[in-house]
Short mmCIF file of C-alpha atoms in Angstrom, two decimals:
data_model
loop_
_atom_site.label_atom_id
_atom_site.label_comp_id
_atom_site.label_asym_id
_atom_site.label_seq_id
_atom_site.Cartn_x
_atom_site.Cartn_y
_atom_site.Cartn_z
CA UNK H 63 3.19 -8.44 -12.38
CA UNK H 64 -0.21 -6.68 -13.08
CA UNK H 65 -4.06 -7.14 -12.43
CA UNK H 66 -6.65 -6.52 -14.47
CA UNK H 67 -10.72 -5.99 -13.96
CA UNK H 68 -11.61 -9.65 -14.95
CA UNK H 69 -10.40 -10.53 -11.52
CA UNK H 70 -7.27 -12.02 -12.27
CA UNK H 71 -3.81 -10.78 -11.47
CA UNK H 72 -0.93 -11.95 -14.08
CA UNK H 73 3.15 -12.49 -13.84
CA UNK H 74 5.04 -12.77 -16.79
CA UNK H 75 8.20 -13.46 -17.87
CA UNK H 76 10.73 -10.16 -18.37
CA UNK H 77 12.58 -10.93 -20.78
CA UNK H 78 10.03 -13.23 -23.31
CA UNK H 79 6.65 -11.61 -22.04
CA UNK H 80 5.22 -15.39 -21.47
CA UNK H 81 2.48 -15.89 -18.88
CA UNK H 82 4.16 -17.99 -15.36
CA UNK H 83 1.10 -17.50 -13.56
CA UNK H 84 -2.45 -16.60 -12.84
CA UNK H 85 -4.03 -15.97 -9.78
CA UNK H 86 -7.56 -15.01 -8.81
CA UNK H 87 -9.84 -14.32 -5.69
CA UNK H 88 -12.37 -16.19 -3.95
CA UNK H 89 -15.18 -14.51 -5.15
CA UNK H 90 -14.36 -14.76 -9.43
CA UNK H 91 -17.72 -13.68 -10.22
CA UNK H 92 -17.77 -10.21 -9.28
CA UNK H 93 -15.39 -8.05 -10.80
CA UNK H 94 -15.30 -5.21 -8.27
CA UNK H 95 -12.81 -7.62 -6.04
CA UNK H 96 -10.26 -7.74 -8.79
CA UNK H 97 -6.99 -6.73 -8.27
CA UNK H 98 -6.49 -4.20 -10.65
CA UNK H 99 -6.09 -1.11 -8.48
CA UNK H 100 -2.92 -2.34 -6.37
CA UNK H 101 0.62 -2.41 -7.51
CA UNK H 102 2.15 -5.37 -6.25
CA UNK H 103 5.24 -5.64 -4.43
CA UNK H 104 7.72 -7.98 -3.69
CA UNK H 105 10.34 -9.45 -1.77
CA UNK H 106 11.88 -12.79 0.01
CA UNK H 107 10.59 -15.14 -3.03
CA UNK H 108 7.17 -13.55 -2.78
CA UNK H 109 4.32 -10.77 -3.88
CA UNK H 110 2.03 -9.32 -1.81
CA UNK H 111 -0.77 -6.80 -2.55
CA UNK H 112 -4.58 -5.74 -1.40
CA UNK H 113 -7.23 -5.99 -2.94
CA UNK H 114 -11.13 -4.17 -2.91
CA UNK H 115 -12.22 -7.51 -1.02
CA UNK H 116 -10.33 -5.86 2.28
CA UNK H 117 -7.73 -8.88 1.90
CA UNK H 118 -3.91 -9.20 2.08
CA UNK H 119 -2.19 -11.72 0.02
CA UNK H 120 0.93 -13.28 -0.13
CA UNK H 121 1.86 -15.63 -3.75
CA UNK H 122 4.82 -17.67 -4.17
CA UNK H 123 6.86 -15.60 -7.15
CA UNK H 124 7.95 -18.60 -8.53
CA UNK H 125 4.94 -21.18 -8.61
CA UNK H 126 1.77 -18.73 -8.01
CA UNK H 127 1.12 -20.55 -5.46
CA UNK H 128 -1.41 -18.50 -2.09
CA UNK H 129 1.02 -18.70 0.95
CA UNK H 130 -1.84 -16.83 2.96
CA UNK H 131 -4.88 -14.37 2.71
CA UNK H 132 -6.17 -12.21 5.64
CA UNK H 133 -8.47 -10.11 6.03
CA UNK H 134 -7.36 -8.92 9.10
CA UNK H 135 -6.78 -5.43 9.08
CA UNK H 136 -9.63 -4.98 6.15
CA UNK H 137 -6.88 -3.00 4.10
CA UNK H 138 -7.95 -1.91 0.58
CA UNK H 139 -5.58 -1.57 -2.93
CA UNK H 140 -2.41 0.52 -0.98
CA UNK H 141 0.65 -1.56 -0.56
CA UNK H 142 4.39 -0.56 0.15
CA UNK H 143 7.03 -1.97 0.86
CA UNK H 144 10.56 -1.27 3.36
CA UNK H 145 13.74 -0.35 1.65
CA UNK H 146 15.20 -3.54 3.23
CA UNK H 147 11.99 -5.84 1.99
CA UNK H 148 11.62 -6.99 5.72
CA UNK H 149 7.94 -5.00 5.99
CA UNK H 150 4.85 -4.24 4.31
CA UNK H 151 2.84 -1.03 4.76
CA UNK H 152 -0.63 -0.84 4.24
CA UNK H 153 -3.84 1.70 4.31
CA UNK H 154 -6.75 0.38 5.95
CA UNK H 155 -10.28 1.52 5.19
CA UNK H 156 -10.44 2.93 8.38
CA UNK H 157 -8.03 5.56 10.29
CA UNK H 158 -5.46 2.89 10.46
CA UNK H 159 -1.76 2.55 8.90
CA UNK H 160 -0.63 -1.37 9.39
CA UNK H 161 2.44 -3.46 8.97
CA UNK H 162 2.85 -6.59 8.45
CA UNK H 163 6.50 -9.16 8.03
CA UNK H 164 7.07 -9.59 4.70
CA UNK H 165 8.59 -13.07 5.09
CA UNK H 166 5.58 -14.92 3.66
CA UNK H 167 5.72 -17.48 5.86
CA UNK H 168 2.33 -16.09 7.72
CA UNK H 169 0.13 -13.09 8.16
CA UNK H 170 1.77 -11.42 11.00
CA UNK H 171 0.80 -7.67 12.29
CA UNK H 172 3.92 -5.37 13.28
CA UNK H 173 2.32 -2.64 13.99
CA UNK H 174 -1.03 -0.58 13.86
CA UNK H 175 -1.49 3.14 13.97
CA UNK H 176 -4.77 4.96 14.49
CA UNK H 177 -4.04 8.25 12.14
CA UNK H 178 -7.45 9.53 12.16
CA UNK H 179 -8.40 9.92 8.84
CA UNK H 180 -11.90 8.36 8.78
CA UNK H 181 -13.25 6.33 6.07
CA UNK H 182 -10.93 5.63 2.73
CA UNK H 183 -10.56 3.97 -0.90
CA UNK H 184 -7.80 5.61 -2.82
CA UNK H 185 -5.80 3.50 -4.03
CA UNK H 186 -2.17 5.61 -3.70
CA UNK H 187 0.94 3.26 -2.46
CA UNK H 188 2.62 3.85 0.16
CA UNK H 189 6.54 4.45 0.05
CA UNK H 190 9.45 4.69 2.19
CA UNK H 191 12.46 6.86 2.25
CA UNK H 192 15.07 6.84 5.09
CA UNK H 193 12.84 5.11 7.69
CA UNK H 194 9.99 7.18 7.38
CA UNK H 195 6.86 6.08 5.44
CA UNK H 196 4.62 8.33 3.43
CA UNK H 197 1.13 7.59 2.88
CA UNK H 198 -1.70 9.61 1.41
CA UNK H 199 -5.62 9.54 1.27
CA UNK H 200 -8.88 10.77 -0.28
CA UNK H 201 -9.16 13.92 1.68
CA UNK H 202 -6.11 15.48 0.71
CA UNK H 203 -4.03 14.57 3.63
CA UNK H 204 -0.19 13.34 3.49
CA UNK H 205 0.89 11.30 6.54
CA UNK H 206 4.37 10.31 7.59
CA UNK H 207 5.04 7.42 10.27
CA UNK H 208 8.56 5.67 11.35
CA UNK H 209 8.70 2.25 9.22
CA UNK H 210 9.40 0.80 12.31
CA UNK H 211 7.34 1.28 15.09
CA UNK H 212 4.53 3.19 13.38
CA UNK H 213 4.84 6.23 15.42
CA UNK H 214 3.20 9.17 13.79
CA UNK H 215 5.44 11.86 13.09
CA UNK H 216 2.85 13.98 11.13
CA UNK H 217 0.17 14.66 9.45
CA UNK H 218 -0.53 18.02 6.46
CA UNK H 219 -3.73 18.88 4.72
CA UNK H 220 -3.02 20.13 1.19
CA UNK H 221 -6.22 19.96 -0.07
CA UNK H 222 -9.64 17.83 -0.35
CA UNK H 223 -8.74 15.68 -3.35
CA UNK H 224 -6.67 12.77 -3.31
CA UNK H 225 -3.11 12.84 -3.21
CA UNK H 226 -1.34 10.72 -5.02
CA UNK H 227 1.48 8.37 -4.82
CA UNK H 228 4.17 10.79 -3.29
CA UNK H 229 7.83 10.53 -3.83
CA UNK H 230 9.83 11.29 -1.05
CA UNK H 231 13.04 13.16 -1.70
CA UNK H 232 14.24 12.80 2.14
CA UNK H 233 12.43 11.86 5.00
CA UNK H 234 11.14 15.63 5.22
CA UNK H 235 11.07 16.47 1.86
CA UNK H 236 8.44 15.24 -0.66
CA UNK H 237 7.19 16.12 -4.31
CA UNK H 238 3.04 15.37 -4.96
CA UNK H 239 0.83 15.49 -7.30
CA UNK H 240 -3.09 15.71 -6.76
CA UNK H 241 -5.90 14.50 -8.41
CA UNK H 242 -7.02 18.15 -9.23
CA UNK H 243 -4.00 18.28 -11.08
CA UNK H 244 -2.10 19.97 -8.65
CA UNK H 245 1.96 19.93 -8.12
CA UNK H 246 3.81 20.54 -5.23
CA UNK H 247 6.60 20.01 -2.43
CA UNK H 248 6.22 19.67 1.44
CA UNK H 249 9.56 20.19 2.69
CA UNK H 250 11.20 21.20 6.30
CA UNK H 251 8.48 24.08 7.03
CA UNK H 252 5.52 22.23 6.10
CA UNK H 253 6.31 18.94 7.70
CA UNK H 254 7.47 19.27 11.30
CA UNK H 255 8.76 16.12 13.13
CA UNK H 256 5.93 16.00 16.14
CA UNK H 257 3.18 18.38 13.78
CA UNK H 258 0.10 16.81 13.95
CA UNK H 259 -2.25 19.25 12.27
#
């Protein structure tokens, strides 16, 4: 399952590489709404990603067929998903972490958390590890919420570049890269249950 800049967003077969399905957006003429920027996820018999068009959409894996498209939230091209497949995790352009059931059988909100990070694009995943997710932005923040409920557990400024996809080696431990090229590790010292600096 991949996008691509002409606006259309392909699955394939594994094994024999043939095309099953194509879907595209609403607005086909314009390629800056194509969903090439997301990695999709799935789970229960569907996929579900974000898109630059501020939309959330769920496909049936099997026929391509839209279950639903919201625009909700106005997320952008971050996606995760939960370790058990029953969430979704997104970034919204605005402050906010969401989640949403990943059932497919409607757009439905979980949760919403105000994490005060202002305006943001990148498009970094976000990713879950024990119950905690970790998500990222533009600004060189990492954030870390409970899958759950979406209570923030903290926030740490490593820079003022975008951090990118992290992966989490517990829920207090993670390895990052940035876009300035820079590698690290948060661990116990640097990420405090409670910390919100």
């Amino acid at each position: 399952m991949f996008g691509d800049w002409a606006n259309t967003l392909y699955c394939l077969d594994r094994k024999t590489g043939k095309q099953l399905w194509t879907w595209q957006p609403p607005r086909k003429n314009n390629m800056h709404y194509s969903p090439a920027g997301c990695w999709p996820v799935a789970a229960n018999g569907c996929v579900f990603f974000c898109d630059p068009e501020r939309a959330m959409t769920a496909i049936d894996l099997n026929s391509g067929r839209q279950l639903w498209r919201t625009y909700q939230s106005k997320v952008r091209e971050s996606i995760g998903l939960s370790k058990d497949g029953k969430r979704l995790y997104a970034k919204t352009m605005q402050d906010s972490i969401v989640c949403y059931a990943a059932d497919g059988k409607a757009p439905r909100e979980l949760w919403s958390t105000d994490c005060g990070f202002g305006y943001e694009h990148a498009r970094v995943m976000l990713v879950e590890k024990n119950g905690i997710v970790f998500a990222t932005n533009k600004d060189g923040l990492v954030i870390a919420l409970d899958g759950k409920t979406g209570c923030l557990l903290w926030k740490h400024k490593i820079g003022n570049t975008v951090i990118n996809t992290v992966v989490p080696i517990s829920n207090r431990r993670i390895v990052f890269t940035t876009e300035a090229g820079k590698v690290g590790e948060l661990g116990d010292r640097s990420c405090k249950l409670g910390d919100r600096s």
